[in-house]
Amino acid sequence: MLSRENVMREALSELEAQRAANMREESARRETAQGKSPAIAALLARRQSLLFSGMREAFASPAKAKEISSSMQREMEQLNASLRRELKACGLPEDYLQPVYRCPLCRDTGYVGEPVHEPCVCLKRAVLNKLYENEGLQGLRQQNFAAFDESVFPDVPIEGRKNTQRGYMRRIRDLCEQYADAFEPGSGKGMLLYGASGLGKTFLMNCIAQRVLERGYSVVVISAYKLTEVLRRYQFSGEGAEQVQDLLGCDLLAIDDLGSEPMLRGVTVGGIYHVVSERHNAGRSLVVTTNCSVQQLYEKYEDRIAARLCDQGRMRIIEFSGVDVRRFVGTRA
């Protein structure tokens, strides 16, 4: 697990390296163009001289700065037109000597906007791509609300309910998307998704995580089994301190399949309580999936854990019902 801040620094460092590569490419292009035509070399030298002389004159005569700037701009346009003609005559593209960059919006700086700088879409995408490579987040590219396919659920009434499973899951999907779109760090609002296996709990948890991540917030997705392993290593050897800090400090922590983890004496219950309690007290959000019912959570864990997970003032509790969708899909094939 990597924090969003570390990923951002890594992405910005790569952009800095890209700008250096851009400058090398621009320099190589100038040398190529000048080698093909002495006229191009003379025009480039004249353009640079014009820029420096215009700046000196403007500083020396501030009252005439606007007039000097207009005159310099007209001459610069004439020089650039001549350069384009010479480049074309030499078999080179007319824009061959234009600045080199991959992103036309930020010119590989990573930021746009004046006077307030905001991250460019290219920087946001680079950060997201790196985050998607992190442990626990790899599946979020495919598991998102756009990929939700309600047709995998049978369009027949759920036993003991009026709703069909398909209609019921459509409603749950909408509730999960509303939560993700309204997510605010520090609100402490979360979701508990419970029910039998094969009903779509993990998929919708990942949909929530993906949407919250796309909105720019820090997210950690981890299985209850992996969570126990991380906490066990940290408790007995001190390893993984940064991972534990991410678990406690991220904007949204998504724990999958709570109840499937090994019950290690002095580790499991105490460790889960520490994570849940610290996040609860700090107002940091949790999304949890489990095969356990609310009653079973109280039976399996201490009241102080179950009470926080089932606190309806903070957690939206949603029961998943119906038949195992994997069996239904198999019958359709």
Short mmCIF file of C-alpha atoms in Angstrom, two decimals:
data_model
loop_
_atom_site.label_atom_id
_atom_site.label_comp_id
_atom_site.label_asym_id
_atom_site.label_seq_id
_atom_site.Cartn_x
_atom_site.Cartn_y
_atom_site.Cartn_z
CA MET A 1 0.00 0.00 0.00
CA LEU A 2 1.29 3.45 -0.92
CA SER A 3 -0.12 6.70 0.38
CA ARG A 4 -1.63 9.11 -2.13
CA GLU A 5 0.96 11.72 -1.10
CA ASN A 6 3.86 9.39 -1.99
CA VAL A 7 2.23 8.51 -5.30
CA MET A 8 1.74 12.22 -6.08
CA ARG A 9 5.42 12.90 -5.39
CA GLU A 10 6.41 10.01 -7.64
CA ALA A 11 4.16 11.28 -10.45
CA LEU A 12 5.54 14.83 -10.16
CA SER A 13 9.10 13.47 -10.21
CA GLU A 14 8.30 11.65 -13.45
CA LEU A 15 6.91 14.86 -14.93
CA GLU A 16 10.12 16.65 -14.00
CA ALA A 17 12.09 13.95 -15.82
CA GLN A 18 9.73 14.31 -18.79
CA ARG A 19 10.38 18.07 -18.96
CA ALA A 20 14.12 17.42 -19.00
CA ALA A 21 13.63 14.92 -21.84
CA ASN A 22 11.51 17.50 -23.68
CA MET A 23 14.34 20.04 -23.47
CA ARG A 24 16.83 17.52 -24.82
CA GLU A 25 14.49 16.75 -27.71
CA GLU A 26 14.06 20.47 -28.48
CA SER A 27 17.83 20.94 -28.46
CA ALA A 28 18.35 17.97 -30.79
CA ARG A 29 15.72 19.31 -33.19
CA ARG A 30 17.38 22.74 -33.31
CA GLU A 31 20.71 21.13 -34.15
CA THR A 32 19.11 19.01 -36.88
CA ALA A 33 17.29 21.99 -38.42
CA GLN A 34 20.33 24.27 -38.30
CA GLY A 35 22.45 21.53 -39.85
CA LYS A 36 20.05 21.32 -42.78
CA SER A 37 19.88 25.05 -43.49
CA PRO A 38 22.12 28.04 -42.63
CA ALA A 39 19.02 30.20 -43.15
CA ILE A 40 17.28 28.45 -40.27
CA ALA A 41 20.31 29.01 -38.03
CA ALA A 42 20.28 32.73 -38.94
CA LEU A 43 16.52 33.05 -38.29
CA LEU A 44 16.84 31.34 -34.89
CA ALA A 45 19.71 33.64 -33.94
CA ARG A 46 17.69 36.69 -35.04
CA ARG A 47 14.68 35.51 -33.05
CA GLN A 48 16.73 35.13 -29.87
CA SER A 49 18.40 38.51 -30.40
CA LEU A 50 15.00 40.16 -30.91
CA LEU A 51 13.69 38.68 -27.67
CA PHE A 52 16.62 39.89 -25.59
CA SER A 53 16.80 43.35 -27.19
CA GLY A 54 13.06 43.86 -26.77
CA MET A 55 13.30 42.99 -23.07
CA ARG A 56 16.20 45.41 -22.57
CA GLU A 57 14.33 48.24 -24.30
CA ALA A 58 11.17 47.61 -22.30
CA PHE A 59 13.09 47.73 -19.02
CA ALA A 60 14.94 50.85 -20.09
CA SER A 61 11.78 52.67 -21.23
CA PRO A 62 8.78 51.45 -19.17
CA ALA A 63 6.52 54.15 -20.66
CA LYS A 64 7.08 52.66 -24.13
CA ALA A 65 6.84 49.03 -23.02
CA LYS A 66 3.48 48.44 -24.72
CA GLU A 67 4.65 49.95 -28.01
CA ILE A 68 7.91 47.97 -27.88
CA SER A 69 5.99 44.76 -27.17
CA SER A 70 3.64 45.28 -30.13
CA SER A 71 6.53 45.98 -32.48
CA MET A 72 8.45 42.95 -31.23
CA GLN A 73 5.39 40.73 -31.65
CA ARG A 74 4.93 41.80 -35.29
CA GLU A 75 8.56 41.11 -36.13
CA MET A 76 8.46 37.80 -34.23
CA GLU A 77 5.46 36.68 -36.30
CA GLN A 78 7.34 37.50 -39.50
CA LEU A 79 10.40 35.54 -38.31
CA ASN A 80 8.25 32.54 -37.36
CA ALA A 81 6.55 32.59 -40.75
CA SER A 82 9.97 32.57 -42.44
CA LEU A 83 11.08 29.70 -40.19
CA ARG A 84 8.05 27.62 -41.13
CA ARG A 85 8.78 28.14 -44.84
CA GLU A 86 12.44 27.14 -44.42
CA LEU A 87 11.53 24.04 -42.37
CA LYS A 88 9.07 22.91 -45.02
CA ALA A 89 11.64 23.52 -47.75
CA CYS A 90 14.06 21.27 -45.83
CA GLY A 91 11.51 18.47 -45.59
CA LEU A 92 10.76 19.05 -41.91
CA PRO A 93 7.32 19.66 -40.31
CA GLU A 94 6.41 23.33 -39.94
CA ASP A 95 5.99 22.87 -36.16
CA TYR A 96 9.32 21.04 -35.82
CA LEU A 97 10.81 23.79 -33.62
CA GLN A 98 7.75 24.30 -31.42
CA PRO A 99 8.07 23.44 -27.72
CA VAL A 100 7.88 19.70 -27.05
CA TYR A 101 5.45 18.32 -24.49
CA ARG A 102 3.06 15.39 -24.08
CA CYS A 103 0.17 17.24 -22.46
CA PRO A 104 -1.04 20.36 -24.32
CA LEU A 105 -3.01 21.54 -21.28
CA CYS A 106 -0.23 21.82 -18.69
CA ARG A 107 2.82 21.40 -20.95
CA ASP A 108 4.02 18.60 -18.66
CA THR A 109 4.05 20.77 -15.53
CA GLY A 110 1.17 18.83 -13.96
CA TYR A 111 -0.83 21.97 -13.13
CA VAL A 112 -3.23 24.29 -14.92
CA GLY A 113 -5.02 27.52 -14.09
CA GLU A 114 -4.06 31.09 -13.28
CA PRO A 115 -3.70 32.46 -10.71
CA VAL A 116 -4.86 29.35 -8.82
CA HIS A 117 -3.02 26.22 -9.86
CA GLU A 118 -4.95 22.96 -9.96
CA PRO A 119 -3.75 19.46 -10.86
CA CYS A 120 -4.04 18.80 -14.58
CA VAL A 121 -6.11 15.86 -15.81
CA CYS A 122 -2.88 14.18 -16.94
CA LEU A 123 -1.46 14.35 -13.40
CA LYS A 124 -4.71 13.06 -11.89
CA ARG A 125 -4.73 10.16 -14.32
CA ALA A 126 -1.06 9.33 -13.67
CA VAL A 127 -1.73 9.26 -9.91
CA LEU A 128 -4.80 7.05 -10.37
CA ASN A 129 -2.92 4.64 -12.63
CA LYS A 130 -0.21 4.29 -10.00
CA LEU A 131 -2.76 3.80 -7.26
CA TYR A 132 -4.49 1.11 -9.31
CA GLU A 133 -1.20 -0.79 -9.34
CA ASN A 134 -1.16 -0.91 -5.53
CA GLU A 135 -2.05 -4.01 -3.60
CA GLY A 136 -5.81 -4.21 -3.12
CA LEU A 137 -6.65 -1.67 -5.84
CA GLN A 138 -5.74 -3.59 -8.99
CA GLY A 139 -9.30 -4.74 -9.66
CA LEU A 140 -10.88 -1.30 -9.45
CA ARG A 141 -10.32 -0.54 -13.14
CA GLN A 142 -12.81 -3.28 -14.03
CA GLN A 143 -15.06 -3.24 -10.98
CA ASN A 144 -16.87 0.07 -11.10
CA PHE A 145 -20.44 1.34 -11.36
CA ALA A 146 -20.26 1.60 -15.15
CA ALA A 147 -19.45 -2.13 -15.31
CA PHE A 148 -22.35 -3.14 -13.06
CA ASP A 149 -24.52 -5.57 -15.03
CA GLU A 150 -27.90 -6.08 -13.42
CA SER A 151 -28.78 -8.83 -15.91
CA VAL A 152 -26.57 -11.27 -13.99
CA PHE A 153 -29.19 -11.25 -11.24
CA PRO A 154 -32.38 -13.32 -11.70
CA ASP A 155 -35.47 -11.25 -12.40
CA VAL A 156 -37.61 -13.34 -10.03
CA PRO A 157 -38.96 -12.48 -6.58
CA ILE A 158 -36.66 -13.03 -3.62
CA GLU A 159 -38.10 -15.60 -1.25
CA GLY A 160 -40.12 -13.82 1.43
CA ARG A 161 -39.93 -10.45 -0.38
CA LYS A 162 -41.93 -8.64 -3.03
CA ASN A 163 -38.83 -7.43 -4.89
CA THR A 164 -37.10 -9.37 -7.61
CA GLN A 165 -33.41 -9.93 -6.98
CA ARG A 166 -32.57 -7.84 -10.03
CA GLY A 167 -34.69 -4.90 -8.90
CA TYR A 168 -33.39 -5.19 -5.34
CA MET A 169 -29.77 -5.14 -6.53
CA ARG A 170 -30.50 -2.15 -8.75
CA ARG A 171 -31.69 -0.31 -5.65
CA ILE A 172 -28.61 -1.33 -3.66
CA ARG A 173 -26.37 -0.23 -6.51
CA ASP A 174 -28.04 3.19 -6.50
CA LEU A 175 -27.56 3.53 -2.74
CA CYS A 176 -23.88 2.62 -3.03
CA GLU A 177 -23.34 5.10 -5.86
CA GLN A 178 -25.12 7.84 -3.92
CA TYR A 179 -22.83 7.16 -0.96
CA ALA A 180 -19.70 7.29 -3.15
CA ASP A 181 -20.78 10.51 -4.89
CA ALA A 182 -21.61 12.22 -1.59
CA PHE A 183 -18.53 10.90 0.25
CA GLU A 184 -16.83 13.47 2.44
CA PRO A 185 -13.63 12.69 4.35
CA GLY A 186 -13.99 13.17 8.08
CA SER A 187 -17.75 12.61 8.07
CA GLY A 188 -17.38 9.14 9.57
CA LYS A 189 -20.23 7.88 7.38
CA GLY A 190 -19.81 4.30 6.21
CA MET A 191 -21.59 1.20 4.95
CA LEU A 192 -21.99 -2.36 6.19
CA LEU A 193 -22.86 -4.76 3.36
CA TYR A 194 -23.86 -8.19 4.67
CA GLY A 195 -25.35 -11.37 3.29
CA ALA A 196 -24.46 -14.77 1.85
CA SER A 197 -21.68 -15.37 -0.66
CA GLY A 198 -22.13 -14.65 -4.35
CA LEU A 199 -24.58 -11.76 -4.05
CA GLY A 200 -22.34 -8.90 -5.23
CA LYS A 201 -21.10 -7.40 -1.96
CA THR A 202 -17.41 -7.27 -2.91
CA PHE A 203 -18.16 -5.93 -6.39
CA LEU A 204 -20.19 -3.01 -5.03
CA MET A 205 -17.61 -2.33 -2.31
CA ASN A 206 -15.01 -2.02 -5.08
CA CYS A 207 -17.36 0.23 -7.05
CA ILE A 208 -17.55 2.57 -4.05
CA ALA A 209 -13.78 2.49 -3.58
CA GLN A 210 -13.15 3.22 -7.27
CA ARG A 211 -15.52 6.20 -7.34
CA VAL A 212 -14.11 7.69 -4.12
CA LEU A 213 -10.58 7.18 -5.47
CA GLU A 214 -11.51 8.86 -8.77
CA ARG A 215 -12.85 11.81 -6.79
CA GLY A 216 -9.37 12.38 -5.37
CA TYR A 217 -9.57 10.83 -1.92
CA SER A 218 -7.23 8.26 -0.38
CA VAL A 219 -8.58 4.71 -0.30
CA VAL A 220 -7.28 1.39 1.03
CA VAL A 221 -9.02 -1.84 0.05
CA ILE A 222 -7.99 -4.92 2.03
CA SER A 223 -9.42 -8.34 2.86
CA ALA A 224 -10.07 -9.15 6.49
CA TYR A 225 -7.58 -12.01 6.17
CA LYS A 226 -4.85 -9.68 4.87
CA LEU A 227 -5.72 -7.11 7.52
CA THR A 228 -5.13 -9.69 10.25
CA GLU A 229 -1.77 -10.62 8.70
CA VAL A 230 -0.65 -6.98 8.56
CA LEU A 231 -1.66 -6.40 12.18
CA ARG A 232 -0.02 -9.65 13.34
CA ARG A 233 3.33 -8.76 11.73
CA TYR A 234 3.23 -5.26 13.14
CA GLN A 235 2.35 -6.47 16.64
CA PHE A 236 5.10 -9.11 16.85
CA SER A 237 7.93 -7.64 14.77
CA GLY A 238 7.11 -3.98 14.16
CA GLU A 239 7.03 -4.60 10.39
CA GLY A 240 4.63 -2.68 8.21
CA ALA A 241 4.30 0.49 10.27
CA GLU A 242 3.55 2.50 7.12
CA GLN A 243 0.83 0.03 6.11
CA VAL A 244 -0.80 0.33 9.52
CA GLN A 245 -0.66 4.11 9.28
CA ASP A 246 -2.39 3.95 5.89
CA LEU A 247 -5.10 1.73 7.39
CA LEU A 248 -5.71 4.24 10.16
CA GLY A 249 -5.28 7.47 8.20
CA CYS A 250 -6.76 6.95 4.72
CA ASP A 251 -10.00 8.75 3.88
CA LEU A 252 -11.84 5.48 3.20
CA LEU A 253 -10.94 2.00 4.41
CA ALA A 254 -12.78 -0.86 2.68
CA ILE A 255 -12.55 -4.23 4.49
CA ASP A 256 -13.72 -7.22 2.50
CA ASP A 257 -15.13 -10.46 3.90
CA LEU A 258 -14.98 -9.67 7.60
CA GLY A 259 -15.47 -12.90 9.52
CA SER A 260 -13.30 -15.01 7.22
CA GLU A 261 -10.05 -14.03 8.97
CA PRO A 262 -8.29 -16.46 11.34
CA MET A 263 -9.12 -15.84 14.98
CA LEU A 264 -5.62 -15.51 16.44
CA ARG A 265 -5.53 -15.16 20.19
CA GLY A 266 -4.53 -11.67 21.24
CA VAL A 267 -4.31 -10.47 17.65
CA THR A 268 -7.49 -10.64 15.61
CA VAL A 269 -10.12 -9.10 17.86
CA GLY A 270 -7.73 -6.63 19.48
CA GLY A 271 -6.27 -5.55 16.15
CA ILE A 272 -9.65 -5.12 14.46
CA TYR A 273 -10.92 -3.19 17.46
CA HIS A 274 -7.89 -0.87 17.27
CA VAL A 275 -8.49 -0.11 13.58
CA VAL A 276 -12.26 0.29 13.88
CA SER A 277 -12.07 2.33 17.07
CA GLU A 278 -9.30 4.67 15.88
CA ARG A 279 -11.13 5.38 12.64
CA HIS A 280 -14.46 5.76 14.43
CA ASN A 281 -13.02 8.27 16.89
CA ALA A 282 -11.28 10.23 14.11
CA GLY A 283 -14.43 10.36 11.95
CA ARG A 284 -12.82 8.33 9.16
CA SER A 285 -15.10 6.19 7.05
CA LEU A 286 -15.39 2.41 6.74
CA VAL A 287 -17.07 0.21 4.16
CA VAL A 288 -17.25 -3.41 5.30
CA THR A 289 -18.54 -6.56 3.61
CA THR A 290 -19.32 -9.70 5.59
CA ASN A 291 -21.20 -12.98 5.34
CA CYS A 292 -22.17 -12.53 8.98
CA SER A 293 -25.55 -11.18 10.00
CA VAL A 294 -25.73 -8.34 12.49
CA GLN A 295 -26.47 -10.84 15.27
CA GLN A 296 -23.50 -13.00 14.23
CA LEU A 297 -21.20 -9.97 14.32
CA TYR A 298 -22.17 -9.43 17.96
CA GLU A 299 -21.58 -13.11 18.67
CA LYS A 300 -18.23 -13.32 16.87
CA TYR A 301 -16.69 -10.03 18.00
CA GLU A 302 -16.75 -7.98 21.15
CA ASP A 303 -19.72 -5.68 21.58
CA ARG A 304 -17.46 -2.64 21.26
CA ILE A 305 -16.50 -3.73 17.70
CA ALA A 306 -19.94 -4.84 16.58
CA ALA A 307 -21.60 -1.75 18.05
CA ARG A 308 -19.40 0.52 15.93
CA LEU A 309 -19.90 -1.53 12.77
CA CYS A 310 -23.65 -1.59 13.30
CA ASP A 311 -24.08 2.00 14.49
CA GLN A 312 -26.94 3.16 12.28
CA GLY A 313 -26.08 6.77 13.02
CA ARG A 314 -22.79 6.29 11.18
CA MET A 315 -23.19 3.13 9.08
CA ARG A 316 -25.72 2.41 6.35
CA ILE A 317 -26.55 -1.28 6.92
CA ILE A 318 -27.64 -3.15 3.79
CA GLU A 319 -28.63 -6.79 3.62
CA PHE A 320 -27.97 -8.68 0.37
CA SER A 321 -30.56 -11.35 -0.41
CA GLY A 322 -31.30 -13.85 -3.14
CA VAL A 323 -29.55 -16.75 -4.83
CA ASP A 324 -25.81 -17.03 -5.45
CA VAL A 325 -25.38 -15.10 -8.71
CA ARG A 326 -22.61 -17.45 -9.79
CA ARG A 327 -25.10 -20.32 -9.81
CA PHE A 328 -27.60 -18.21 -11.75
CA VAL A 329 -25.03 -17.23 -14.36
CA GLY A 330 -24.14 -20.91 -14.71
CA THR A 331 -27.77 -21.81 -15.44
CA ARG A 332 -27.94 -19.13 -18.17
CA ALA A 333 -24.89 -20.40 -20.05
#
